[in-house]
mmCIF file of C-alpha atoms in Angstrom:
data_model
loop_
_atom_site.group_PDB
_atom_site.id
_atom_site.type_symbol
_atom_site.label_atom_id
_atom_site.label_comp_id
_atom_site.label_asym_id
_atom_site.label_seq_id
_atom_site.Cartn_x
_atom_site.Cartn_y
_atom_site.Cartn_z
ATOM 1 C CA MET B 28 -62.508 -61.895 -78.586
ATOM 2 C CA LEU B 29 -60.830 -58.561 -78.915
ATOM 3 C CA SER B 30 -63.958 -56.696 -78.154
ATOM 4 C CA ARG B 31 -64.364 -58.562 -74.910
ATOM 5 C CA SER B 32 -60.711 -57.759 -73.758
ATOM 6 C CA PRO B 33 -59.876 -54.138 -74.568
ATOM 7 C CA VAL B 34 -56.865 -54.147 -72.145
ATOM 8 C CA ARG B 35 -54.794 -56.512 -74.226
ATOM 9 C CA PRO B 36 -54.252 -54.099 -77.155
ATOM 10 C CA ALA B 37 -53.109 -51.439 -74.653
ATOM 11 C CA ILE B 38 -50.544 -53.791 -73.157
ATOM 12 C CA ALA B 39 -49.253 -54.648 -76.544
ATOM 13 C CA CYS B 40 -48.792 -50.986 -77.354
ATOM 14 C CA ALA B 41 -46.933 -50.379 -74.092
ATOM 15 C CA VAL B 42 -44.565 -53.235 -74.798
ATOM 16 C CA LEU B 43 -43.792 -51.833 -78.229
ATOM 17 C CA ALA B 44 -43.156 -48.383 -76.725
ATOM 18 C CA LEU B 45 -40.745 -49.724 -74.136
ATOM 19 C CA ALA B 46 -38.857 -51.632 -76.752
ATOM 20 C CA SER B 47 -38.463 -48.486 -78.837
ATOM 21 C CA THR B 48 -37.299 -46.466 -75.809
ATOM 22 C CA SER B 49 -34.687 -49.077 -74.900
ATOM 23 C CA ALA B 50 -33.353 -48.999 -78.366
ATOM 24 C CA LEU B 51 -33.081 -45.253 -78.330
ATOM 25 C CA CYS B 52 -31.285 -45.233 -74.932
ATOM 26 C CA ALA B 53 -28.856 -47.834 -76.122
ATOM 27 C CA ALA B 54 -28.141 -45.726 -79.162
ATOM 28 C CA ALA B 55 -27.561 -42.645 -76.973
ATOM 29 C CA ALA B 56 -25.083 -44.453 -74.757
ATOM 30 C CA THR B 57 -23.112 -45.805 -77.652
ATOM 31 C CA PRO B 58 -21.097 -42.638 -78.690
ATOM 32 C CA PRO B 59 -17.426 -42.858 -77.441
ATOM 33 C CA ALA B 60 -17.052 -39.071 -76.815
ATOM 34 C CA VAL B 61 -17.427 -39.436 -73.012
ATOM 35 C CA PRO B 62 -14.293 -41.024 -71.465
ATOM 36 C CA PRO B 63 -14.740 -43.846 -68.990
ATOM 37 C CA VAL B 64 -14.717 -43.052 -65.282
ATOM 38 C CA ALA B 65 -11.370 -44.740 -64.775
ATOM 39 C CA GLU B 66 -9.727 -42.260 -67.148
ATOM 40 C CA ILE B 67 -10.822 -39.095 -65.161
ATOM 41 C CA PRO B 68 -7.716 -37.191 -63.814
ATOM 42 C CA VAL B 69 -7.129 -37.800 -60.093
ATOM 43 C CA ALA B 70 -4.316 -35.322 -59.408
ATOM 44 C CA PRO B 71 -6.246 -33.290 -56.743
ATOM 45 C CA LEU B 72 -6.944 -36.333 -54.605
ATOM 46 C CA PRO B 73 -3.549 -36.462 -52.804
ATOM 47 C CA THR B 74 -4.012 -32.828 -51.718
ATOM 48 C CA GLN B 75 -7.397 -33.609 -50.260
ATOM 49 C CA LYS B 76 -5.967 -36.580 -48.408
ATOM 50 C CA ARG B 77 -3.313 -34.367 -46.718
ATOM 51 C CA ARG B 78 -5.952 -31.907 -45.409
ATOM 52 C CA LEU B 79 -8.428 -34.406 -44.065
ATOM 53 C CA PRO B 80 -6.539 -36.042 -41.125
ATOM 54 C CA PRO B 81 -6.611 -34.105 -37.767
ATOM 55 C CA LEU B 82 -3.489 -32.321 -36.529
ATOM 56 C CA PRO B 83 -1.036 -34.697 -34.886
ATOM 57 C CA PRO B 84 -0.431 -34.328 -31.115
ATOM 58 C CA ALA B 85 3.090 -33.009 -31.726
ATOM 59 C CA GLU B 86 1.701 -29.746 -33.184
ATOM 60 C CA THR B 87 -0.330 -28.901 -30.031
ATOM 61 C CA ALA B 88 2.428 -29.738 -27.571
ATOM 62 C CA PRO B 89 4.337 -26.406 -27.827
ATOM 63 C CA HIS B 90 1.245 -24.414 -26.714
ATOM 64 C CA THR B 91 0.769 -26.575 -23.654
ATOM 65 C CA THR B 92 4.434 -26.261 -22.751
ATOM 66 C CA VAL B 93 4.396 -22.461 -22.961
ATOM 67 C CA THR B 94 1.367 -22.183 -20.670
ATOM 68 C CA THR B 95 2.892 -24.475 -18.072
ATOM 69 C CA THR B 96 6.215 -22.663 -18.110
ATOM 70 C CA THR B 97 4.583 -19.232 -17.646
ATOM 71 C CA THR B 98 2.529 -20.384 -14.661
ATOM 72 C CA THR B 99 5.515 -21.977 -12.980
ATOM 73 C CA THR B 100 7.587 -18.817 -13.374
ATOM 74 C CA MET B 101 4.959 -16.531 -11.812
ATOM 75 C CA VAL B 102 4.341 -18.532 -8.647
ATOM 76 C CA PRO B 103 7.610 -17.688 -6.819
ATOM 77 C CA SER B 104 7.071 -13.947 -7.465
ATOM 78 C CA LEU B 105 3.615 -13.975 -5.905
ATOM 79 C CA ALA B 106 4.788 -16.027 -2.945
ATOM 80 C CA ALA B 107 7.493 -13.452 -2.229
ATOM 81 C CA LEU B 108 4.825 -10.867 -1.356
ATOM 82 C CA THR B 109 4.094 -12.514 2.022
ATOM 83 C CA VAL B 110 5.354 -10.353 4.890
ATOM 84 C CA GLU B 111 3.612 -11.807 7.913
ATOM 85 C CA PRO B 112 0.654 -14.103 8.565
ATOM 86 C CA SER B 113 -2.542 -12.378 7.471
ATOM 87 C CA HIS B 114 -5.429 -11.604 9.792
ATOM 88 C CA VAL B 115 -9.005 -10.623 9.073
ATOM 89 C CA GLY B 116 -9.093 -7.837 6.477
ATOM 90 C CA ALA B 117 -5.312 -7.752 6.093
ATOM 91 C CA THR B 118 -5.417 -8.050 2.305
ATOM 92 C CA GLU B 119 -8.598 -6.030 1.840
ATOM 93 C CA LEU B 120 -6.904 -3.421 -0.271
ATOM 94 C CA MET B 121 -3.702 -5.198 -1.215
ATOM 95 C CA PRO B 122 -2.747 -4.516 -4.876
ATOM 96 C CA ALA B 123 -3.678 -7.331 -7.277
ATOM 97 C CA ALA B 124 -0.169 -7.447 -8.753
ATOM 98 C CA PRO B 125 2.172 -5.126 -6.824
ATOM 99 C CA THR B 126 5.797 -4.650 -7.674
ATOM 100 C CA VAL B 127 7.757 -7.265 -5.771
ATOM 101 C CA LEU B 128 10.477 -5.732 -3.615
ATOM 102 C CA SER B 129 13.828 -7.490 -3.885
ATOM 103 C CA THR B 130 14.118 -7.372 -0.104
ATOM 104 C CA PRO B 131 10.990 -6.859 2.025
ATOM 105 C CA PRO B 132 11.237 -3.723 4.173
ATOM 106 C CA HIS B 133 11.411 -3.889 7.929
ATOM 107 C CA VAL B 134 8.219 -2.258 9.228
ATOM 108 C CA VAL B 135 8.608 -0.135 12.366
ATOM 109 C CA LEU B 136 5.236 0.228 14.102
ATOM 110 C CA VAL B 137 4.757 2.173 17.350
ATOM 111 C CA ASP B 138 1.623 3.337 19.137
ATOM 112 C CA GLU B 139 0.302 5.494 21.968
ATOM 113 C CA LEU B 140 -2.029 4.646 24.804
ATOM 114 C CA PRO B 141 -5.665 4.940 23.657
ATOM 115 C CA PHE B 142 -6.959 8.344 24.738
ATOM 116 C CA ARG B 143 -10.330 9.997 25.000
ATOM 117 C CA ALA B 144 -11.715 11.270 21.732
ATOM 118 C CA SER B 145 -11.642 15.057 21.349
ATOM 119 C CA HIS B 146 -11.922 17.039 18.146
ATOM 120 C CA THR B 147 -10.150 19.962 19.835
ATOM 121 C CA HIS B 148 -7.090 17.982 20.923
ATOM 122 C CA ALA B 149 -4.640 19.831 18.656
ATOM 123 C CA ARG B 150 -6.053 23.233 19.645
ATOM 124 C CA GLU B 151 -5.844 22.339 23.347
ATOM 125 C CA LEU B 152 -2.182 21.438 22.990
ATOM 126 C CA ALA B 153 -1.433 24.716 21.195
ATOM 127 C CA GLU B 154 -3.236 26.726 23.874
ATOM 128 C CA HIS B 155 -1.376 24.853 26.581
ATOM 129 C CA GLU B 156 1.969 25.760 24.999
ATOM 130 C CA HIS B 157 0.983 29.426 24.554
ATOM 131 C CA GLU B 158 -0.156 29.787 28.176
ATOM 132 C CA HIS B 159 3.044 28.305 29.550
ATOM 133 C CA ALA B 160 5.196 30.487 27.314
ATOM 134 C CA ALA B 161 3.402 33.632 28.488
ATOM 135 C CA HIS B 162 3.549 32.614 32.143
ATOM 136 C CA HIS B 163 7.258 31.845 32.062
ATOM 137 C CA SER B 164 8.357 34.560 29.634
ATOM 138 C CA LYS B 165 10.717 36.098 32.203
ATOM 139 C CA LYS B 166 11.926 32.771 33.583
ATOM 140 C CA LYS B 167 15.319 31.393 32.678
ATOM 141 C CA GLY B 168 15.420 28.120 30.843
ATOM 142 C CA ARG B 169 18.018 25.377 30.839
ATOM 143 C CA HIS B 170 21.677 26.309 30.761
ATOM 144 C CA GLY B 171 20.841 29.971 31.321
ATOM 145 C CA ARG B 172 18.999 30.427 28.023
ATOM 146 C CA PRO B 173 15.586 32.137 27.803
ATOM 147 C CA PHE B 174 12.689 29.935 28.803
ATOM 148 C CA HIS B 175 11.358 27.976 25.829
ATOM 149 C CA PRO B 176 8.669 25.346 26.440
ATOM 150 C CA ALA B 177 8.721 23.813 22.941
ATOM 151 C CA PRO B 178 11.321 21.278 21.770
ATOM 152 C CA GLY B 179 14.408 22.574 20.013
ATOM 153 C CA ILE B 180 14.866 21.733 16.326
ATOM 154 C CA GLY B 181 18.308 22.586 14.916
ATOM 155 C CA VAL B 182 19.094 22.180 11.214
ATOM 156 C CA ASP B 183 22.709 22.586 10.101
ATOM 157 C CA ILE B 184 24.256 22.017 6.684
ATOM 158 C CA ASN B 185 27.905 21.156 7.236
ATOM 159 C CA ASP B 186 28.802 20.684 3.602
ATOM 160 C CA ALA B 187 27.167 21.310 0.233
ATOM 161 C CA THR B 188 28.621 20.862 -3.249
ATOM 162 C CA GLY B 189 27.022 21.526 -6.605
ATOM 163 C CA GLY B 190 24.491 24.083 -7.751
ATOM 164 C CA ALA B 191 23.373 25.504 -4.363
ATOM 165 C CA GLY B 192 25.522 26.771 -1.500
ATOM 166 C CA ALA B 193 25.476 25.442 2.061
ATOM 167 C CA ALA B 194 24.097 28.711 3.486
ATOM 168 C CA ASP B 195 21.141 28.731 1.090
ATOM 169 C CA VAL B 196 20.334 25.070 1.699
ATOM 170 C CA GLN B 197 20.546 25.591 5.460
ATOM 171 C CA ARG B 198 18.265 28.634 5.358
ATOM 172 C CA THR B 199 15.521 26.893 3.393
ATOM 173 C CA GLY B 200 16.022 23.671 5.360
ATOM 174 C CA ARG B 201 15.367 25.423 8.653
ATOM 175 C CA ASN B 202 12.373 27.223 7.223
ATOM 176 C CA VAL B 203 10.528 24.312 5.583
ATOM 177 C CA GLY B 204 11.801 21.498 7.794
ATOM 178 C CA TYR B 205 11.032 22.863 11.262
ATOM 179 C CA TRP B 206 7.408 21.697 11.618
ATOM 180 C CA PRO B 207 7.755 18.316 9.866
ATOM 181 C CA PHE B 208 10.797 17.482 12.030
ATOM 182 C CA ARG B 209 9.111 18.766 15.172
ATOM 183 C CA HIS B 210 6.023 16.596 14.629
ATOM 184 C CA CYS B 211 8.246 13.511 14.297
ATOM 185 C CA TYR B 212 10.140 14.424 17.457
ATOM 186 C CA GLU B 213 7.087 15.275 19.562
ATOM 187 C CA GLU B 214 5.568 11.867 18.867
ATOM 188 C CA GLY B 215 8.741 10.335 20.283
ATOM 189 C CA LEU B 216 8.659 12.660 23.295
ATOM 190 C CA ARG B 217 5.175 11.453 24.189
ATOM 191 C CA ARG B 218 6.774 8.024 24.583
ATOM 192 C CA ASP B 219 9.866 9.368 26.355
ATOM 193 C CA GLN B 220 9.893 12.964 27.623
ATOM 194 C CA HIS B 221 13.691 12.962 28.147
ATOM 195 C CA MET B 222 14.739 11.781 24.689
ATOM 196 C CA GLY B 223 17.142 13.874 22.631
ATOM 197 C CA GLY B 224 19.968 13.460 20.145
ATOM 198 C CA LYS B 225 21.153 13.986 16.563
ATOM 199 C CA VAL B 226 20.400 12.534 13.144
ATOM 200 C CA ASP B 227 22.906 12.857 10.268
ATOM 201 C CA LEU B 228 21.636 12.741 6.688
ATOM 202 C CA ASP B 229 23.170 12.773 3.212
ATOM 203 C CA LEU B 230 20.902 14.699 0.834
ATOM 204 C CA ALA B 231 20.825 14.547 -2.962
ATOM 205 C CA VAL B 232 19.058 17.718 -4.132
ATOM 206 C CA ALA B 233 17.785 18.083 -7.701
ATOM 207 C CA PRO B 234 18.392 21.338 -9.630
ATOM 208 C CA GLY B 235 14.786 22.357 -8.954
ATOM 209 C CA GLY B 236 15.277 22.076 -5.174
ATOM 210 C CA GLY B 237 13.456 18.794 -4.592
ATOM 211 C CA VAL B 238 15.246 16.139 -2.544
ATOM 212 C CA ASP B 239 15.824 13.000 -4.583
ATOM 213 C CA ARG B 240 17.342 11.028 -1.720
ATOM 214 C CA ALA B 241 17.871 11.357 2.056
ATOM 215 C CA ASN B 242 20.130 8.646 3.493
ATOM 216 C CA ILE B 243 20.725 8.208 7.225
ATOM 217 C CA THR B 244 24.456 8.167 7.944
ATOM 218 C CA GLY B 245 24.323 8.257 11.738
ATOM 219 C CA ALA B 246 22.057 8.875 14.722
ATOM 220 C CA THR B 247 22.407 9.205 18.502
ATOM 221 C CA LEU B 248 18.624 9.255 18.983
ATOM 222 C CA HIS B 249 17.523 5.887 20.364
ATOM 223 C CA ASP B 250 13.968 5.981 18.937
ATOM 224 C CA GLU B 251 14.143 4.359 15.489
ATOM 225 C CA SER B 252 10.665 5.532 14.539
ATOM 226 C CA VAL B 253 11.659 9.186 15.039
ATOM 227 C CA VAL B 254 14.899 8.726 13.076
ATOM 228 C CA LEU B 255 13.079 7.159 10.127
ATOM 229 C CA CYS B 256 10.357 9.803 10.317
ATOM 230 C CA VAL B 257 12.749 12.763 10.024
ATOM 231 C CA ALA B 258 14.596 11.061 7.143
ATOM 232 C CA ARG B 259 11.323 10.514 5.270
ATOM 233 C CA GLU B 260 10.256 14.124 5.895
ATOM 234 C CA ALA B 261 13.662 15.376 4.740
ATOM 235 C CA ALA B 262 13.107 13.575 1.433
ATOM 236 C CA HIS B 263 9.928 15.629 0.928
ATOM 237 C CA LEU B 264 11.518 19.060 1.480
ATOM 238 C CA ALA B 265 11.693 21.755 -1.192
ATOM 239 C CA LEU B 266 15.145 23.312 -0.796
ATOM 240 C CA THR B 267 17.016 26.036 -2.663
ATOM 241 C CA PRO B 268 17.171 25.433 -6.446
ATOM 242 C CA GLY B 269 20.535 25.478 -8.208
ATOM 243 C CA GLU B 270 21.962 25.401 -11.697
ATOM 244 C CA SER B 271 22.872 21.753 -11.154
ATOM 245 C CA ALA B 272 22.294 18.994 -8.612
ATOM 246 C CA THR B 273 23.529 19.556 -5.068
ATOM 247 C CA SER B 274 24.908 17.120 -2.495
ATOM 248 C CA ALA B 275 24.553 18.232 1.114
ATOM 249 C CA LYS B 276 25.187 16.839 4.596
ATOM 250 C CA MET B 277 22.483 17.723 7.100
ATOM 251 C CA GLU B 278 22.878 17.491 10.866
ATOM 252 C CA LEU B 279 19.561 17.575 12.706
ATOM 253 C CA THR B 280 19.698 18.294 16.464
ATOM 254 C CA LEU B 281 16.611 17.457 18.524
ATOM 255 C CA SER B 282 16.496 18.717 22.124
ATOM 256 C CA THR B 283 13.807 18.816 24.778
ATOM 257 C CA GLY B 284 12.087 22.059 25.701
ATOM 258 C CA ASP B 285 11.674 23.513 29.187
ATOM 259 C CA GLU B 286 8.197 21.984 29.447
ATOM 260 C CA PRO B 287 7.167 18.383 28.723
ATOM 261 C CA VAL B 288 5.199 17.769 25.562
ATOM 262 C CA PRO B 289 1.472 17.722 26.473
ATOM 263 C CA GLU B 290 -0.075 14.271 26.398
ATOM 264 C CA PRO B 291 -3.770 13.444 25.935
ATOM 265 C CA HIS B 292 -5.679 11.817 28.766
ATOM 266 C CA PRO B 293 -5.600 8.017 28.421
ATOM 267 C CA MET B 294 -8.716 5.890 28.593
ATOM 268 C CA PRO B 295 -9.524 3.881 31.733
ATOM 269 C CA HIS B 296 -7.715 0.525 31.539
ATOM 270 C CA ALA B 297 -5.691 1.932 28.627
ATOM 271 C CA ASP B 298 -2.893 -0.654 29.004
ATOM 272 C CA GLU B 299 -5.323 -3.559 28.754
ATOM 273 C CA LEU B 300 -7.040 -1.948 25.796
ATOM 274 C CA ARG B 301 -3.763 -1.367 23.970
ATOM 275 C CA GLU B 302 -2.787 -5.036 24.316
ATOM 276 C CA SER B 303 -6.068 -6.028 22.667
ATOM 277 C CA LEU B 304 -5.477 -3.555 19.843
ATOM 278 C CA ARG B 305 -1.910 -4.766 19.322
ATOM 279 C CA ALA B 306 -3.181 -8.270 18.579
ATOM 280 C CA SER B 307 -4.022 -7.001 15.066
ATOM 281 C CA TRP B 308 -0.560 -5.586 14.404
ATOM 282 C CA PRO B 309 0.569 -8.362 12.007
ATOM 283 C CA ALA B 310 -2.352 -7.552 9.713
ATOM 284 C CA VAL B 311 -1.727 -3.794 10.038
ATOM 285 C CA LYS B 312 1.907 -4.287 9.042
ATOM 286 C CA GLN B 313 0.872 -6.258 5.986
ATOM 287 C CA CYS B 314 -1.501 -3.476 4.913
ATOM 288 C CA TYR B 315 1.427 -1.055 5.064
ATOM 289 C CA ALA B 316 3.976 -3.374 3.443
ATOM 290 C CA GLY B 317 1.645 -3.916 0.496
ATOM 291 C CA ALA B 318 1.491 -0.181 -0.170
ATOM 292 C CA LEU B 319 5.288 0.172 -0.004
ATOM 293 C CA ALA B 320 5.560 -1.904 -3.175
ATOM 294 C CA LYS B 321 4.030 1.069 -5.025
ATOM 295 C CA HIS B 322 5.030 4.019 -2.823
ATOM 296 C CA ALA B 323 8.304 3.436 -0.993
ATOM 297 C CA ASP B 324 8.072 6.811 0.812
ATOM 298 C CA ASP B 325 4.769 6.102 2.580
ATOM 299 C CA GLY B 326 4.714 6.529 6.336
ATOM 300 C CA GLY B 327 3.544 8.663 9.211
ATOM 301 C CA ARG B 328 0.896 8.919 11.887
ATOM 302 C CA LEU B 329 -2.492 7.217 11.596
ATOM 303 C CA GLU B 330 -5.247 7.960 14.120
ATOM 304 C CA LEU B 331 -8.222 5.589 14.461
ATOM 305 C CA HIS B 332 -11.429 6.782 16.136
ATOM 306 C CA PHE B 333 -13.286 3.891 17.832
ATOM 307 C CA HIS B 334 -16.852 3.681 19.091
ATOM 308 C CA VAL B 335 -17.206 0.508 21.185
ATOM 309 C CA LYS B 336 -20.231 -1.084 22.863
ATOM 310 C CA PRO B 337 -20.082 -2.178 26.542
ATOM 311 C CA SER B 338 -19.728 -5.789 25.385
ATOM 312 C CA GLY B 339 -16.484 -4.941 23.581
ATOM 313 C CA GLU B 340 -18.036 -5.133 20.116
ATOM 314 C CA ILE B 341 -16.780 -2.386 17.809
ATOM 315 C CA ALA B 342 -19.760 -0.376 16.608
ATOM 316 C CA GLU B 343 -17.703 1.923 14.383
ATOM 317 C CA VAL B 344 -14.098 2.739 13.543
ATOM 318 C CA ALA B 345 -13.072 5.650 11.317
ATOM 319 C CA GLU B 346 -10.041 7.782 10.575
ATOM 320 C CA GLY B 347 -9.348 10.411 13.235
ATOM 321 C CA ASP B 348 -8.175 14.006 12.931
ATOM 322 C CA THR B 349 -4.732 13.093 11.586
ATOM 323 C CA ARG B 350 -4.762 11.935 7.953
ATOM 324 C CA PHE B 351 -2.353 9.227 6.791
ATOM 325 C CA GLY B 352 -0.761 9.893 3.414
ATOM 326 C CA ASP B 353 -1.935 6.692 1.686
ATOM 327 C CA VAL B 354 -5.708 6.238 1.491
ATOM 328 C CA GLU B 355 -5.413 2.537 0.635
ATOM 329 C CA VAL B 356 -3.423 1.841 3.799
ATOM 330 C CA THR B 357 -6.019 3.668 5.890
ATOM 331 C CA ARG B 358 -8.900 1.691 4.399
ATOM 332 C CA CYS B 359 -7.049 -1.579 4.822
ATOM 333 C CA VAL B 360 -6.257 -0.887 8.500
ATOM 334 C CA LEU B 361 -9.855 0.181 9.152
ATOM 335 C CA GLY B 362 -10.983 -3.124 7.661
ATOM 336 C CA VAL B 363 -8.650 -4.996 10.014
ATOM 337 C CA TYR B 364 -10.050 -3.341 13.131
ATOM 338 C CA ARG B 365 -13.697 -3.566 12.092
ATOM 339 C CA GLY B 366 -13.424 -7.294 12.636
ATOM 340 C CA ALA B 367 -11.556 -7.078 15.944
ATOM 341 C CA LYS B 368 -12.921 -7.759 19.424
ATOM 342 C CA LEU B 369 -12.018 -5.587 22.411
ATOM 343 C CA PRO B 370 -13.093 -7.255 25.652
ATOM 344 C CA GLY B 371 -13.484 -5.110 28.738
ATOM 345 C CA VAL B 372 -13.265 -1.791 26.915
ATOM 346 C CA ALA B 373 -16.451 -0.090 28.044
ATOM 347 C CA HIS B 374 -17.373 -0.597 31.684
ATOM 348 C CA GLY B 375 -20.931 0.030 32.754
ATOM 349 C CA SER B 376 -23.901 0.570 30.497
ATOM 350 C CA HIS B 377 -22.450 3.306 28.262
ATOM 351 C CA ASP B 378 -20.557 2.995 25.014
ATOM 352 C CA ALA B 379 -16.943 4.123 24.853
ATOM 353 C CA SER B 380 -15.244 6.383 22.326
ATOM 354 C CA PHE B 381 -11.488 6.730 22.081
ATOM 355 C CA VAL B 382 -8.626 7.422 19.655
ATOM 356 C CA TYR B 383 -5.823 4.968 19.008
ATOM 357 C CA ALA B 384 -2.733 6.490 17.337
ATOM 358 C CA LEU B 385 -0.291 4.411 15.286
ATOM 359 C CA HIS B 386 2.912 5.454 13.532
ATOM 360 C CA LEU B 387 4.258 3.478 10.560
ATOM 361 C CA GLU B 388 7.751 3.727 9.098
ATOM 362 C CA ALA B 389 9.874 1.425 6.932
ATOM 363 C CA ARG B 390 13.562 0.586 7.033
ATOM 364 C CA PRO B 391 15.104 -1.590 4.274
ATOM 365 C CA GLU B 392 16.859 -4.683 5.528
ATOM 366 C CA GLN B 393 20.628 -4.632 5.650
ATOM 367 C CA GLY B 394 22.111 -5.471 2.291
ATOM 368 C CA ALA B 395 19.080 -4.221 0.364
ATOM 369 C CA LYS B 396 19.830 -1.853 -2.502
#
């Protein structure tokens, strides 16, 4: 029987082997040296339980509150920058975060009739003045004085205290202030050839001679732009240095000459053209007001050279011969006028070129410090 079933002895052997192995395993598990699982220390478990839950909502609330408060505080400051409704290109070069003025300045903007473009305009005016002076050299002027075609610019220092004397301040004031003051006055005379008067200023002069402050204390001149212009130019003068700061009172007398100030030839239909150009004034003022937040002493004459197609479309506009002090203001104003439309400018089939002169000054509102 066994010879016919050789598998049975193998099974029997396997059963015996398994029995022996079970006995050995039971013997190995018997020693009591290993403590039961229930007796393993569990002290670290509470610590793990405290770390596992997510942060409660109360811990994230302070961060959200801070962000909201900061945003709410900044909004009124940015809204205070608005001066006038913006037009096309008005904020082209506005500073991203300019210093907010406590009181927005009052912008004084005046212009001249658009005139024909000429690169020799300044030279022509100088030659005109020289010819008239030579022709009338033996002619008596007003009130029996010698003939003098140019405007009169008188600078007088009535009082000076501190490091420099009145005579020294007056001497340097007449020397360095004549041409800046004359340019301001001549622009006003092109608007009114009979204008004249006085401007009184209080000057605070640093020991080095630079003017720290020029305050207007009185004026009989009726052109506000001219008054503000001479005050701004006075603040840029380099006067006599002293051992200490100097306070001085300047009286500036502006009088007409014996000849009218030469005026450039206006364009055909200049009045109509100027009204079209003035439509962009709100945007021009905002360009200027934005720069005043960084440079409170900006101001002066800005000439724009236009090239216009017969349809009134502006082909090109660039800065003219006179350079404005602030490049950002110039670029911003050019951007405003590049998008403007000037109907009826060029008549016929030819393009038109002309110069449009603006003058920008700023006066703080009453009560502003």
